[in-house]
Amino acid sequence: TNELFIPPGERLGDKVIEIRGLCKAYGDRQLIDNMTFTVPKGAIVGIVGPNGAGKSTLFKMITKLEKQDAGEIDIGDSVDIASVDQFRDHMDESKTVYQEISDGMDIVKIGRFELNSRAYCSRFNFKGTDQSKFIKDLSGGERNRVHLAKLLKAGGNTLLLDEPTNDLDVETLRALENAILEFPGCVMVISHDRWFLDRIATHILDYRDEGKVNFYEGNYNDYEAWLKETFGQEAVEPHRLKYKKIG
């Protein structure tokens, strides 16, 4: 069986992430309008919505890569964020998988833990000669696994995962699900894979029209049932996102 490893970070306190009155616009489009929610300790928040809705922008604001237009992002003192973005092009194409993940060190240090580098690579399903493959020769799914392995070395206790399931084979996808479920911290994960979110999510953050966001306690199936019951079948039908105009 394929075992994927998410190293645990330091113990997480009761306060994780609190978002209050968050607003963010691009050009004349209001992406996020008065977003308010709290990520509880131990939560796995599945984030859904059309491309261009502002899902990745939320992560950039949480990690202070971008500034919000209004509102507060309050992060607990014990929180140590490890962020996996969806852009996988900043790897050294001339290196092998082993070199890229291990930085040439025999021992990988992950937070307070130490692990043999080759054993760590194998946790991401790079066994034997696979560790000698060059980055330039990897498939999309293999690149994704290298990217995950590199950034999860940070050993954070709060993970921001942006489309981590892209190009993954079924076995690795199941391993990722299990690793997230066993992870003792908090996870926020952007994904279009509803089945994946059904398996792991304790909460759903759904980007709706005109910058509005629903925050729901439950997995995606629970959330969709609530949407239908509350707003009717049309609420769950895919459609082009309607942006709120500024001014």
CSV table of N, CA and C in Angstrom, one decimal, residues 95-98 118 126-135 137:
chain,number,residue,atom,x,y,z
A,95,LYS,N,17.8,18.5,-11.3
A,95,LYS,CA,18.0,17.6,-10.1
A,95,LYS,C,17.1,16.4,-10.2
A,96,THR,N,17.6,15.4,-9.4
A,96,THR,CA,16.8,14.2,-9.3
A,96,THR,C,15.7,14.4,-8.2
A,97,VAL,N,14.7,13.5,-8.2
A,97,VAL,CA,13.7,13.5,-7.1
A,97,VAL,C,14.3,13.6,-5.8
A,98,TYR,N,15.3,12.7,-5.5
A,98,TYR,CA,16.0,12.6,-4.2
A,98,TYR,C,16.7,13.9,-3.9
A,118,ARG,N,15.9,9.1,2.2
A,118,ARG,CA,15.3,8.1,1.3
A,118,ARG,C,14.0,7.5,1.8
A,126,PHE,N,7.9,7.4,-3.9
A,126,PHE,CA,9.1,7.4,-4.7
A,126,PHE,C,10.0,6.3,-4.2
A,127,LYS,N,9.9,5.1,-4.7
A,127,LYS,CA,10.7,4.0,-4.2
A,127,LYS,C,11.8,3.7,-5.2
A,128,GLY,N,13.0,3.2,-4.6
A,128,GLY,CA,14.1,2.7,-5.4
A,128,GLY,C,14.6,3.7,-6.5
A,129,THR,N,14.5,3.1,-7.7
A,129,THR,CA,15.1,3.9,-8.8
A,129,THR,C,14.2,5.2,-9.1
A,130,ASP,N,13.0,5.2,-8.7
A,130,ASP,CA,12.1,6.4,-8.9
A,130,ASP,C,12.8,7.6,-8.3
A,131,GLN,N,13.6,7.5,-7.2
A,131,GLN,CA,14.2,8.6,-6.6
A,131,GLN,C,15.3,9.2,-7.5
A,132,SER,N,15.8,8.4,-8.5
A,132,SER,CA,16.8,8.9,-9.4
A,132,SER,C,16.3,9.6,-10.6
A,133,LYS,N,15.0,9.6,-10.8
A,133,LYS,CA,14.4,10.3,-11.9
A,133,LYS,C,14.7,11.8,-11.8
A,134,PHE,N,14.9,12.4,-13.0
A,134,PHE,CA,15.1,13.8,-13.1
A,134,PHE,C,13.8,14.6,-13.0
A,135,ILE,N,13.7,15.7,-12.4
A,135,ILE,CA,12.5,16.5,-12.3
A,135,ILE,C,11.9,16.8,-13.7
A,137,ASP,N,11.8,15.0,-16.2
A,137,ASP,CA,11.2,13.9,-16.8
A,137,ASP,C,9.9,13.4,-16.1
